[in-house]
Amino acid sequence: MNKLCMYIAAYVIAGNVMPASADNPVVQTCYTTDPAPMVYGDRLYVYTGHDEDKADFFWMQEWRVYSTDDMVNWTDHGSPLAIEDFSWGDDRAWAPQCVERNGRFYLYVPIHSKLSGTMAIGVAVGDSPVGPFKDAIGKPLADGSWDYIDPTVFIDDDGQAYLYWGNPEIYYVKLNDDMISYSGEIMKVEQTVEGFGAPGPKLRKEGEKYKDNYTEGPWFYKRNGKYYLLYAAGGVPEHIAYSMSDSPEGPWEYMGEIMPLTDTGSFTNHCGVVDYKGKSYFFYHTGKLPGGGGFARSVAVEQFEYNPDGTFPVIMPTGKGVPAVDALNPYGRIEAETMAWSQGVSTEPNAFTGVYVSDVHDGDYIRLANVNFMSGGPKTFGASVASALRGGTIEVRIDSLDGPLVATLEVPGTGGWENWKYLETPAVAEVPGLHDVYFLFKGRKGPKLFNIDYWHFK
Ligand code: FUB
């Protein structure tokens, strides 16, 4: 038994319940959409769109990326790519997907093209999974149709990469090894009742009831020799359905619904699927964050198991989220923008510190899940903070917002919202083992209190 398992066993034997799952939606600091998970190294990254506050359409301006190594605590890496990074694009930063090839990261995105006045597919490249990314070719990879949205990329075992996309038609190309160009024509998939539950949009008969129909948001991959195409289906409101094939270019067989229609508060849905640390995860979006809705969506995740024959079970949206697959070690610098849940706070980027936690007000809090204090518990708690006003207090509590107090850090004014000061305070309680940790922010009611860049238990 390794050390972590021993601690977990001791915790459970002692009669404690493991505080081990995070809630949906995954991100609470802003609206996030169209999740595209990617495993690289020992982390899981999720690329998302970003619904603007109070939007009345998908007026989306940037893409964002989040990562985790335990499935419950997510680090906000900010926006690695935005509309202005494409000289030829001017609006609608819609559903992205990233893939790694030979140590470089290729991010495929739909964006409104100034050149055609319709939607187009762009490709950006970066040297790290969290960017920054830059337009790889200075022009669209595919342009000239309102159908050109929602690219999904997959590199097959023989090295051939495929890019699928489209609404309401389905298109694909074979990408060249450089990942920024393709060979041959853009192919259109023939939609049939057998393949997708209905003929293509132009051939559907008015008034006829079909099994289902492809709408948008394809997610293409291979597992155990079978190819999968998952997609939003049924028109709006959308559910998620899928088709399977023995070949990357079809023919496809319609397999049924994965996430049926339920009242998620969002009339779109958009999925991404990934295996990570031995478990399978289904990412999607809802309108469930406070203030959320059809144009204020949020990424959520469910764990699932494939049926023995490789087909999908039905997956329903939950508010519960997924169990932890690892514990968070708090003895080291942890970015403050790592959280299982938060209330009230936002995040902001800064060229010097990277992303930090901002908009901290009295009563706001951050929760971290499944934090392993190991045998002794911490001796000190410290944080790098900044405040242009009078500051406030960080109360560190475990297991609930009014759980045992571990430390209280007084934050003074530091002379600026980005004048960082590292401050430390002794821990007042021994809290060995696994706990959820709450940072509860207190201070004057009304104004912003302080910003936090990172924290540290010793
Ligand atoms: O986020 C904008 C659009 O909404 C996406 O491209 C579609 O898949 C739908 O989720």
CSV table of C-alpha atoms and ligand atoms in Angstrom, one decimal:
chain,number,residue,atom,x,y,z
A,1,MET,CA,0.0,0.0,0.0
A,2,ASN,CA,1.5,3.4,-0.9
A,3,LYS,CA,1.6,6.3,1.5
A,4,LEU,CA,-1.5,8.0,0.1
A,5,CYS,CA,-3.6,4.8,0.3
A,6,MET,CA,-2.4,4.3,3.9
A,7,TYR,CA,-3.6,7.9,4.8
A,8,ILE,CA,-6.9,7.3,3.0
A,9,ALA,CA,-7.4,4.0,4.8
A,10,ALA,CA,-6.6,5.5,8.2
A,11,TYR,CA,-9.0,8.4,7.5
A,12,VAL,CA,-11.8,6.0,6.6
A,13,ILE,CA,-11.1,3.7,9.5
A,14,ALA,CA,-11.3,6.7,11.9
A,15,GLY,CA,-14.9,7.0,10.8
A,16,ASN,CA,-14.5,10.0,8.5
A,17,VAL,CA,-16.2,10.3,5.2
A,18,MET,CA,-13.8,11.0,2.4
A,19,PRO,CA,-14.3,14.6,1.3
A,20,ALA,CA,-13.6,13.6,-2.2
A,21,SER,CA,-15.8,15.0,-4.9
A,22,ALA,CA,-16.3,18.4,-6.6
A,23,ASP,CA,-19.4,20.0,-7.7
A,24,ASN,CA,-20.6,20.9,-11.2
A,25,PRO,CA,-20.1,23.3,-13.0
A,26,VAL,CA,-16.3,22.9,-13.0
A,27,VAL,CA,-15.6,26.6,-13.2
A,28,GLN,CA,-17.4,29.2,-11.2
A,29,THR,CA,-15.3,32.4,-11.9
A,30,CYS,CA,-16.7,32.9,-15.4
A,31,TYR,CA,-19.0,31.2,-17.9
A,32,THR,CA,-17.3,28.5,-19.9
A,33,THR,CA,-18.5,26.5,-22.9
A,34,ASP,CA,-17.8,23.7,-25.4
A,35,PRO,CA,-15.3,21.7,-23.4
A,36,ALA,CA,-12.5,19.9,-25.2
A,37,PRO,CA,-10.4,17.7,-22.8
A,38,MET,CA,-6.9,16.7,-23.6
A,39,VAL,CA,-4.5,14.6,-21.5
A,40,TYR,CA,-0.8,15.6,-21.7
A,41,GLY,CA,1.8,14.3,-19.3
A,42,ASP,CA,0.1,13.7,-16.0
A,43,ARG,CA,-2.4,16.5,-16.3
A,44,LEU,CA,-5.8,16.8,-17.9
A,45,TYR,CA,-6.4,20.1,-19.7
A,46,VAL,CA,-9.8,21.4,-20.8
A,47,TYR,CA,-10.1,24.0,-23.5
A,48,THR,CA,-13.3,26.0,-23.4
A,49,GLY,CA,-15.1,28.9,-25.0
A,50,HIS,CA,-16.1,31.8,-22.8
A,51,ASP,CA,-19.6,33.2,-22.7
A,52,GLU,CA,-19.6,36.9,-22.0
A,53,ASP,CA,-21.6,38.2,-19.0
A,54,LYS,CA,-25.1,39.3,-19.9
A,55,ALA,CA,-24.7,38.3,-23.6
A,56,ASP,CA,-27.8,37.9,-25.8
A,57,PHE,CA,-25.9,35.7,-28.4
A,58,PHE,CA,-22.7,33.7,-28.6
A,59,TRP,CA,-20.6,36.9,-28.7
A,60,MET,CA,-17.6,35.1,-27.5
A,61,GLN,CA,-14.2,36.8,-27.6
A,62,GLU,CA,-11.6,34.3,-26.3
A,63,TRP,CA,-10.8,30.7,-25.5
A,64,ARG,CA,-9.7,29.6,-22.1
A,65,VAL,CA,-7.9,26.6,-20.6
A,66,TYR,CA,-8.1,24.9,-17.2
A,67,SER,CA,-6.2,21.9,-15.9
A,68,THR,CA,-6.3,19.3,-13.1
A,69,ASP,CA,-4.4,16.3,-11.8
A,70,ASP,CA,-7.1,15.1,-9.4
A,71,MET,CA,-10.4,15.8,-11.3
A,72,VAL,CA,-11.6,18.0,-8.4
A,73,ASN,CA,-9.3,20.9,-8.1
A,74,TRP,CA,-9.0,22.9,-11.3
A,75,THR,CA,-6.3,25.5,-12.1
A,76,ASP,CA,-7.3,28.5,-14.3
A,77,HIS,CA,-4.6,29.2,-16.9
A,78,GLY,CA,-6.5,32.2,-18.3
A,79,SER,CA,-6.9,32.8,-22.0
A,80,PRO,CA,-4.2,31.4,-24.3
A,81,LEU,CA,-5.9,32.7,-27.5
A,82,ALA,CA,-8.4,35.3,-28.4
A,83,ILE,CA,-10.1,36.8,-31.5
A,84,GLU,CA,-7.5,39.5,-32.0
A,85,ASP,CA,-4.8,36.8,-32.5
A,86,PHE,CA,-6.4,36.1,-35.9
A,87,SER,CA,-5.9,39.2,-38.1
A,88,TRP,CA,-8.6,37.8,-40.4
A,89,GLY,CA,-11.2,37.0,-37.7
A,90,ASP,CA,-13.5,39.4,-35.9
A,91,ASP,CA,-16.1,37.6,-33.8
A,92,ARG,CA,-17.5,34.3,-32.4
A,93,ALA,CA,-14.7,32.5,-30.6
A,94,TRP,CA,-16.6,29.2,-30.6
A,95,ALA,CA,-15.9,25.6,-29.7
A,96,PRO,CA,-12.1,24.7,-29.7
A,97,GLN,CA,-10.1,21.5,-29.6
A,98,CYS,CA,-6.3,21.1,-28.9
A,99,VAL,CA,-4.0,18.2,-29.9
A,100,GLU,CA,-0.3,17.6,-29.3
A,101,ARG,CA,2.0,16.5,-32.1
A,102,ASN,CA,5.8,16.2,-31.8
A,103,GLY,CA,5.9,18.5,-28.7
A,104,ARG,CA,3.8,21.2,-30.3
A,105,PHE,CA,0.1,22.0,-29.5
A,106,TYR,CA,-2.4,22.7,-32.2
A,107,LEU,CA,-5.6,24.5,-31.3
A,108,TYR,CA,-8.4,24.3,-33.9
A,109,VAL,CA,-11.1,27.0,-33.5
A,110,PRO,CA,-14.2,28.3,-35.3
A,111,ILE,CA,-14.2,32.0,-35.7
A,112,HIS,CA,-16.1,34.5,-37.8
A,113,SER,CA,-14.0,35.5,-40.9
A,114,LYS,CA,-13.7,39.0,-42.1
A,115,LEU,CA,-12.6,37.6,-45.5
A,116,SER,CA,-15.8,35.6,-46.2
A,117,GLY,CA,-18.3,37.2,-43.8
A,118,THR,CA,-19.1,33.6,-42.7
A,119,MET,CA,-17.6,31.2,-40.2
A,120,ALA,CA,-14.2,29.7,-40.7
A,121,ILE,CA,-11.8,27.2,-39.1
A,122,GLY,CA,-8.5,28.6,-37.8
A,123,VAL,CA,-5.5,26.8,-36.4
A,124,ALA,CA,-3.2,28.2,-33.8
A,125,VAL,CA,0.1,26.7,-32.5
A,126,GLY,CA,1.9,26.8,-29.2
A,127,ASP,CA,4.8,25.2,-27.4
A,128,SER,CA,2.9,24.5,-24.2
A,129,PRO,CA,-0.6,23.1,-23.5
A,130,VAL,CA,-1.5,26.4,-21.9
A,131,GLY,CA,-0.2,28.5,-24.7
A,132,PRO,CA,0.3,31.2,-25.6
A,133,PHE,CA,-0.9,30.2,-29.1
A,134,LYS,CA,-0.5,32.1,-32.3
A,135,ASP,CA,-2.2,31.9,-35.6
A,136,ALA,CA,-0.2,29.1,-37.4
A,137,ILE,CA,-0.9,30.1,-41.0
A,138,GLY,CA,-2.1,33.7,-41.0
A,139,LYS,CA,-5.3,32.7,-42.8
A,140,PRO,CA,-8.2,30.3,-42.3
A,141,LEU,CA,-7.7,26.6,-42.7
A,142,ALA,CA,-11.2,26.4,-44.1
A,143,ASP,CA,-13.4,29.4,-44.9
A,144,GLY,CA,-16.6,30.4,-46.7
A,145,SER,CA,-19.6,28.7,-45.0
A,146,TRP,CA,-21.8,29.3,-42.0
A,147,ASP,CA,-21.5,25.6,-41.5
A,148,TYR,CA,-17.8,25.8,-40.6
A,149,ILE,CA,-17.9,25.6,-36.9
A,150,ASP,CA,-16.9,23.1,-34.1
A,151,PRO,CA,-13.6,21.4,-35.3
A,152,THR,CA,-12.6,18.1,-33.7
A,153,VAL,CA,-9.2,16.6,-34.3
A,154,PHE,CA,-7.8,13.1,-33.9
A,155,ILE,CA,-4.5,11.5,-34.8
A,156,ASP,CA,-4.9,7.9,-35.7
A,157,ASP,CA,-2.4,5.1,-34.8
A,158,ASP,CA,-0.9,5.3,-38.3
A,159,GLY,CA,-0.1,9.0,-37.8
A,160,GLN,CA,-2.9,10.2,-40.1
A,161,ALA,CA,-4.7,13.2,-38.5
A,162,TYR,CA,-8.4,13.9,-39.2
A,163,LEU,CA,-10.3,17.1,-38.7
A,164,TYR,CA,-14.1,16.9,-38.6
A,165,TRP,CA,-16.5,19.9,-38.1
A,166,GLY,CA,-19.8,21.3,-39.2
A,167,ASN,CA,-23.4,22.5,-38.5
A,168,PRO,CA,-25.7,21.1,-39.8
A,169,GLU,CA,-23.6,19.3,-42.4
A,170,ILE,CA,-20.5,17.2,-41.3
A,171,TYR,CA,-17.2,17.8,-43.1
A,172,TYR,CA,-13.8,16.4,-42.7
A,173,VAL,CA,-10.3,16.6,-44.1
A,174,LYS,CA,-7.1,14.5,-43.7
A,175,LEU,CA,-4.6,16.8,-42.1
A,176,ASN,CA,-1.0,16.7,-43.3
A,177,ASP,CA,1.8,15.8,-40.8
A,178,ASP,CA,2.4,19.6,-40.2
A,179,MET,CA,-1.1,19.7,-38.7
A,180,ILE,CA,-1.7,23.2,-40.3
A,181,SER,CA,-2.6,22.1,-43.9
A,182,TYR,CA,-4.6,19.3,-45.5
A,183,SER,CA,-4.5,17.1,-48.5
A,184,GLY,CA,-7.4,16.6,-50.9
A,185,GLU,CA,-10.8,18.1,-50.9
A,186,ILE,CA,-13.0,19.0,-48.0
A,187,MET,CA,-15.3,15.9,-47.8
A,188,LYS,CA,-18.9,16.1,-46.8
A,189,VAL,CA,-20.3,13.1,-44.8
A,190,GLU,CA,-23.5,11.7,-46.2
A,191,GLN,CA,-26.0,11.7,-43.4
A,192,THR,CA,-28.4,8.8,-43.5
A,193,VAL,CA,-31.0,7.3,-41.2
A,194,GLU,CA,-28.7,4.4,-40.5
A,195,GLY,CA,-25.7,6.7,-39.9
A,196,PHE,CA,-27.1,9.5,-37.9
A,197,GLY,CA,-30.8,8.8,-37.3
A,198,ALA,CA,-32.0,11.0,-40.3
A,199,PRO,CA,-31.0,12.0,-43.8
A,200,GLY,CA,-28.9,15.2,-44.3
A,201,PRO,CA,-30.6,18.5,-43.6
A,202,LYS,CA,-31.5,19.2,-47.2
A,203,LEU,CA,-33.2,15.8,-47.7
A,204,ARG,CA,-35.3,15.7,-44.5
A,205,LYS,CA,-39.0,15.6,-45.2
A,206,GLU,CA,-41.1,18.2,-43.4
A,207,GLY,CA,-43.4,16.6,-40.8
A,208,GLU,CA,-41.5,13.3,-40.9
A,209,LYS,CA,-40.4,12.0,-37.5
A,210,TYR,CA,-36.8,10.7,-37.5
A,211,LYS,CA,-35.0,8.7,-34.9
A,212,ASP,CA,-32.6,11.6,-34.4
A,213,ASN,CA,-30.5,14.0,-36.4
A,214,TYR,CA,-27.0,15.4,-36.3
A,215,THR,CA,-26.8,19.1,-35.4
A,216,GLU,CA,-23.3,20.2,-34.5
A,217,GLY,CA,-20.4,19.9,-32.0
A,218,PRO,CA,-18.7,16.6,-33.3
A,219,TRP,CA,-16.2,14.9,-31.1
A,220,PHE,CA,-14.1,12.3,-33.0
A,221,TYR,CA,-11.8,9.7,-31.5
A,222,LYS,CA,-10.9,6.0,-31.6
A,223,ARG,CA,-11.1,3.4,-28.8
A,224,ASN,CA,-10.3,-0.3,-29.0
A,225,GLY,CA,-10.3,-0.2,-32.8
A,226,LYS,CA,-13.7,1.5,-33.2
A,227,TYR,CA,-14.2,5.1,-34.3
A,228,TYR,CA,-16.6,7.3,-32.4
A,229,LEU,CA,-18.4,10.5,-33.5
A,230,LEU,CA,-20.3,12.1,-30.7
A,231,TYR,CA,-22.4,15.2,-31.4
A,232,ALA,CA,-25.1,17.5,-30.3
A,233,ALA,CA,-28.3,16.2,-31.9
A,234,GLY,CA,-32.0,16.9,-32.4
A,235,GLY,CA,-31.9,20.6,-33.3
A,236,VAL,CA,-32.4,23.0,-30.4
A,237,PRO,CA,-32.7,22.1,-27.6
A,238,GLU,CA,-29.9,19.7,-28.1
A,239,HIS,CA,-29.1,16.3,-26.6
A,240,ILE,CA,-25.9,14.3,-27.2
A,241,ALA,CA,-26.0,11.3,-29.5
A,242,TYR,CA,-23.3,9.2,-31.2
A,243,SER,CA,-22.4,7.1,-34.2
A,244,MET,CA,-19.7,4.5,-34.5
A,245,SER,CA,-17.6,3.1,-37.4
A,246,ASP,CA,-14.8,0.6,-38.2
A,247,SER,CA,-13.1,3.3,-40.3
A,248,PRO,CA,-12.1,6.9,-39.7
A,249,GLU,CA,-14.0,8.0,-42.8
A,250,GLY,CA,-17.2,6.0,-42.1
A,251,PRO,CA,-19.7,4.6,-43.0
A,252,TRP,CA,-21.2,5.5,-39.6
A,253,GLU,CA,-23.8,3.6,-37.6
A,254,TYR,CA,-26.2,5.6,-35.4
A,255,MET,CA,-25.9,4.2,-31.9
A,256,GLY,CA,-28.4,6.3,-29.9
A,257,GLU,CA,-28.4,9.0,-27.2
A,258,ILE,CA,-25.8,9.5,-24.6
A,259,MET,CA,-27.0,12.5,-22.7
A,260,PRO,CA,-30.8,12.9,-23.2
A,261,LEU,CA,-32.5,16.2,-23.1
A,262,THR,CA,-33.1,17.5,-19.6
A,263,ASP,CA,-33.6,20.9,-18.2
A,264,THR,CA,-30.0,22.1,-17.9
A,265,GLY,CA,-30.8,25.7,-18.5
A,266,SER,CA,-28.9,25.7,-21.8
A,267,PHE,CA,-30.5,24.9,-25.2
A,268,THR,CA,-27.1,23.9,-26.6
A,269,ASN,CA,-25.0,21.0,-25.4
A,270,HIS,CA,-21.5,20.2,-26.5
A,271,CYS,CA,-19.4,17.2,-25.4
A,272,GLY,CA,-15.8,16.0,-25.1
A,273,VAL,CA,-14.7,12.6,-23.9
A,274,VAL,CA,-11.4,11.5,-22.4
A,275,ASP,CA,-9.8,8.7,-20.4
A,276,TYR,CA,-7.6,9.9,-17.5
A,277,LYS,CA,-6.0,8.0,-14.7
A,278,GLY,CA,-7.9,4.8,-15.5
A,279,LYS,CA,-11.4,6.5,-15.6
A,280,SER,CA,-13.6,7.8,-18.4
A,281,TYR,CA,-15.0,11.3,-18.4
A,282,PHE,CA,-17.8,13.0,-20.3
A,283,PHE,CA,-17.5,16.8,-20.4
A,284,TYR,CA,-20.5,18.9,-21.5
A,285,HIS,CA,-22.1,22.2,-20.7
A,286,THR,CA,-25.2,23.5,-18.9
A,287,GLY,CA,-26.7,26.8,-17.9
A,288,LYS,CA,-26.5,25.9,-14.2
A,289,LEU,CA,-24.1,28.6,-12.8
A,290,PRO,CA,-26.0,31.4,-11.0
A,291,GLY,CA,-27.1,33.9,-13.7
A,292,GLY,CA,-26.5,31.2,-16.3
A,293,GLY,CA,-28.6,30.3,-19.3
A,294,GLY,CA,-28.4,29.7,-23.1
A,295,PHE,CA,-25.8,32.3,-23.6
A,296,ALA,CA,-24.2,32.0,-20.1
A,297,ARG,CA,-23.1,28.3,-20.1
A,298,SER,CA,-20.8,26.4,-17.9
A,299,VAL,CA,-18.7,23.3,-18.3
A,300,ALA,CA,-19.6,20.2,-16.3
A,301,VAL,CA,-18.2,16.7,-16.1
A,302,GLU,CA,-19.4,13.2,-15.3
A,303,GLN,CA,-17.5,9.9,-14.8
A,304,PHE,CA,-18.8,6.9,-16.7
A,305,GLU,CA,-17.9,3.4,-17.8
A,306,TYR,CA,-18.2,2.1,-21.3
A,307,ASN,CA,-20.4,-0.9,-21.8
A,308,PRO,CA,-18.4,-4.1,-22.4
A,309,ASP,CA,-19.1,-3.9,-26.1
A,310,GLY,CA,-17.7,-0.3,-26.3
A,311,THR,CA,-21.1,1.4,-26.5
A,312,PHE,CA,-22.0,4.3,-24.2
A,313,PRO,CA,-24.3,4.2,-21.2
A,314,VAL,CA,-26.8,6.9,-20.8
A,315,ILE,CA,-25.1,9.8,-18.9
A,316,MET,CA,-27.3,12.3,-17.0
A,317,PRO,CA,-26.1,15.7,-15.9
A,318,THR,CA,-25.5,16.0,-12.1
A,319,GLY,CA,-24.7,18.8,-9.8
A,320,LYS,CA,-22.4,16.4,-7.9
A,321,GLY,CA,-19.5,16.2,-10.3
A,322,VAL,CA,-16.9,13.4,-10.1
A,323,PRO,CA,-14.8,11.8,-7.3
A,324,ALA,CA,-11.2,12.7,-6.8
A,325,VAL,CA,-8.6,10.5,-8.4
A,326,ASP,CA,-5.8,11.9,-6.4
A,327,ALA,CA,-5.1,14.1,-3.4
A,328,LEU,CA,-3.8,17.7,-3.4
A,329,ASN,CA,-0.5,18.1,-1.6
A,330,PRO,CA,-0.7,21.6,0.0
A,331,TYR,CA,3.0,21.7,1.0
A,332,GLY,CA,4.3,23.7,-1.9
A,333,ARG,CA,3.4,26.8,-3.8
A,334,ILE,CA,-0.2,26.4,-5.0
A,335,GLU,CA,-1.7,28.9,-7.4
A,336,ALA,CA,-4.7,30.7,-5.8
A,337,GLU,CA,-6.6,30.1,-9.0
A,338,THR,CA,-6.7,26.4,-8.2
A,339,MET,CA,-10.1,25.5,-6.8
A,340,ALA,CA,-12.8,22.9,-6.5
A,341,TRP,CA,-15.4,25.5,-5.9
A,342,SER,CA,-15.6,29.2,-5.3
A,343,GLN,CA,-18.1,31.8,-4.5
A,344,GLY,CA,-17.9,35.5,-5.5
A,345,VAL,CA,-14.3,35.7,-6.7
A,346,SER,CA,-13.0,36.1,-10.2
A,347,THR,CA,-9.6,35.6,-11.8
A,348,GLU,CA,-7.4,38.0,-13.8
A,349,PRO,CA,-4.2,37.7,-15.9
A,350,ASN,CA,-1.0,39.6,-15.2
A,351,ALA,CA,2.2,39.4,-17.3
A,352,PHE,CA,4.3,39.1,-14.2
A,353,THR,CA,2.4,36.7,-11.9
A,354,GLY,CA,0.2,34.9,-14.5
A,355,VAL,CA,-3.4,34.4,-13.4
A,356,TYR,CA,-4.4,35.5,-9.9
A,357,VAL,CA,-7.6,35.6,-7.8
A,358,SER,CA,-9.4,38.9,-7.8
A,359,ASP,CA,-12.7,40.5,-6.8
A,360,VAL,CA,-12.5,39.1,-3.3
A,361,HIS,CA,-15.3,40.5,-1.1
A,362,ASP,CA,-16.4,39.9,2.4
A,363,GLY,CA,-18.1,36.5,2.6
A,364,ASP,CA,-16.6,35.1,-0.6
A,365,TYR,CA,-14.7,31.8,-0.4
A,366,ILE,CA,-12.7,29.2,-2.2
A,367,ARG,CA,-12.9,25.5,-1.5
A,368,LEU,CA,-10.2,23.0,-2.3
A,369,ALA,CA,-11.2,19.3,-2.2
A,370,ASN,CA,-9.3,16.3,-1.0
A,371,VAL,CA,-6.3,18.1,0.4
A,372,ASN,CA,-3.8,15.7,2.1
A,373,PHE,CA,-2.2,17.3,5.2
A,374,MET,CA,-0.5,14.0,5.9
A,375,SER,CA,0.5,13.0,9.4
A,376,GLY,CA,1.3,16.2,11.2
A,377,GLY,CA,-0.7,18.9,9.6
A,378,PRO,CA,0.6,22.3,8.7
A,379,LYS,CA,2.7,24.6,11.0
A,380,THR,CA,2.1,27.7,9.0
A,381,PHE,CA,-0.1,29.2,6.3
A,382,GLY,CA,1.2,31.9,3.9
A,383,ALA,CA,-0.1,33.7,0.8
A,384,SER,CA,1.1,36.2,-1.7
A,385,VAL,CA,-1.5,39.0,-1.6
A,386,ALA,CA,-2.0,42.6,-2.8
A,387,SER,CA,-4.5,45.3,-1.9
A,388,ALA,CA,-4.8,48.9,-3.0
A,389,LEU,CA,-7.3,49.5,-0.1
A,390,ARG,CA,-7.3,48.3,3.5
A,391,GLY,CA,-7.0,44.5,2.9
A,392,GLY,CA,-9.0,42.0,5.0
A,393,THR,CA,-8.6,38.6,6.4
A,394,ILE,CA,-8.2,35.0,5.1
A,395,GLU,CA,-9.7,32.4,7.5
A,396,VAL,CA,-8.5,28.9,6.7
A,397,ARG,CA,-11.1,26.3,7.8
A,398,ILE,CA,-11.5,22.6,7.1
A,399,ASP,CA,-14.4,20.5,6.0
A,400,SER,CA,-17.0,23.2,6.0
A,401,LEU,CA,-17.3,27.0,6.0
A,402,ASP,CA,-17.7,27.0,9.7
A,403,GLY,CA,-15.4,24.0,10.3
A,404,PRO,CA,-12.4,24.0,12.6
A,405,LEU,CA,-10.1,27.1,12.1
A,406,VAL,CA,-6.6,26.3,10.9
A,407,ALA,CA,-5.2,29.7,10.5
A,408,THR,CA,-6.1,33.4,10.1
A,409,LEU,CA,-4.0,35.6,7.8
A,410,GLU,CA,-4.4,39.3,8.2
A,411,VAL,CA,-3.9,41.1,4.9
A,412,PRO,CA,-2.9,44.8,5.1
A,413,GLY,CA,-3.0,47.3,2.3
A,414,THR,CA,0.1,46.8,0.1
A,415,GLY,CA,-0.1,49.9,-1.9
A,416,GLY,CA,-1.6,48.5,-5.1
A,417,TRP,CA,-3.8,45.7,-6.5
A,418,GLU,CA,-0.6,44.1,-8.0
A,419,ASN,CA,1.9,45.1,-5.3
A,420,TRP,CA,2.4,41.6,-4.0
A,421,LYS,CA,3.5,40.7,-0.5
A,422,TYR,CA,4.1,37.2,0.8
A,423,LEU,CA,2.7,36.9,4.4
A,424,GLU,CA,2.7,34.0,6.8
A,425,THR,CA,0.9,33.1,9.9
A,426,PRO,CA,1.1,30.1,12.3
A,427,ALA,CA,-1.4,27.3,12.0
A,428,VAL,CA,-3.5,27.0,15.2
A,429,ALA,CA,-4.8,23.5,14.8
A,430,GLU,CA,-3.3,20.1,13.9
A,431,VAL,CA,-5.4,18.7,11.0
A,432,PRO,CA,-3.7,15.6,9.7
A,433,GLY,CA,-5.1,13.5,6.9
A,434,LEU,CA,-7.5,14.4,4.1
A,435,HIS,CA,-9.8,17.4,4.3
A,436,ASP,CA,-11.6,19.9,2.2
A,437,VAL,CA,-10.0,23.3,2.8
A,438,TYR,CA,-12.0,26.6,2.8
A,439,PHE,CA,-10.4,30.0,2.4
A,440,LEU,CA,-13.1,32.3,3.8
A,441,PHE,CA,-12.6,36.0,3.1
A,442,LYS,CA,-13.6,38.6,5.6
A,443,GLY,CA,-13.3,42.4,5.7
A,444,ARG,CA,-15.3,45.6,5.2
A,445,LYS,CA,-18.6,45.0,3.5
A,446,GLY,CA,-18.8,46.5,0.0
A,447,PRO,CA,-15.3,47.2,-1.5
A,448,LYS,CA,-12.9,44.7,-2.9
A,449,LEU,CA,-10.6,43.4,-0.2
A,450,PHE,CA,-7.4,42.0,-1.8
A,451,ASN,CA,-6.0,39.8,-4.6
A,452,ILE,CA,-4.3,36.5,-4.1
A,453,ASP,CA,-1.6,35.1,-6.3
A,454,TYR,CA,-0.6,31.9,-4.5
A,455,TRP,CA,-0.7,30.2,-1.1
A,456,HIS,CA,1.5,27.8,0.8
A,457,PHE,CA,1.2,25.5,3.8
A,458,LYS,CA,4.5,24.6,5.6
B,1,FUB,O1,-20.4,28.1,-28.2
B,1,FUB,C1,-20.9,28.5,-29.5
B,1,FUB,C2,-21.7,27.4,-30.2
B,1,FUB,O2,-22.7,26.9,-29.4
B,1,FUB,C3,-20.8,26.2,-30.4
B,1,FUB,O3,-19.9,26.3,-31.5
B,1,FUB,C4,-21.8,25.1,-30.6
B,1,FUB,O4,-21.3,23.8,-30.5
B,1,FUB,C5,-22.8,25.5,-29.5
B,1,FUB,O5,-22.3,24.9,-28.2
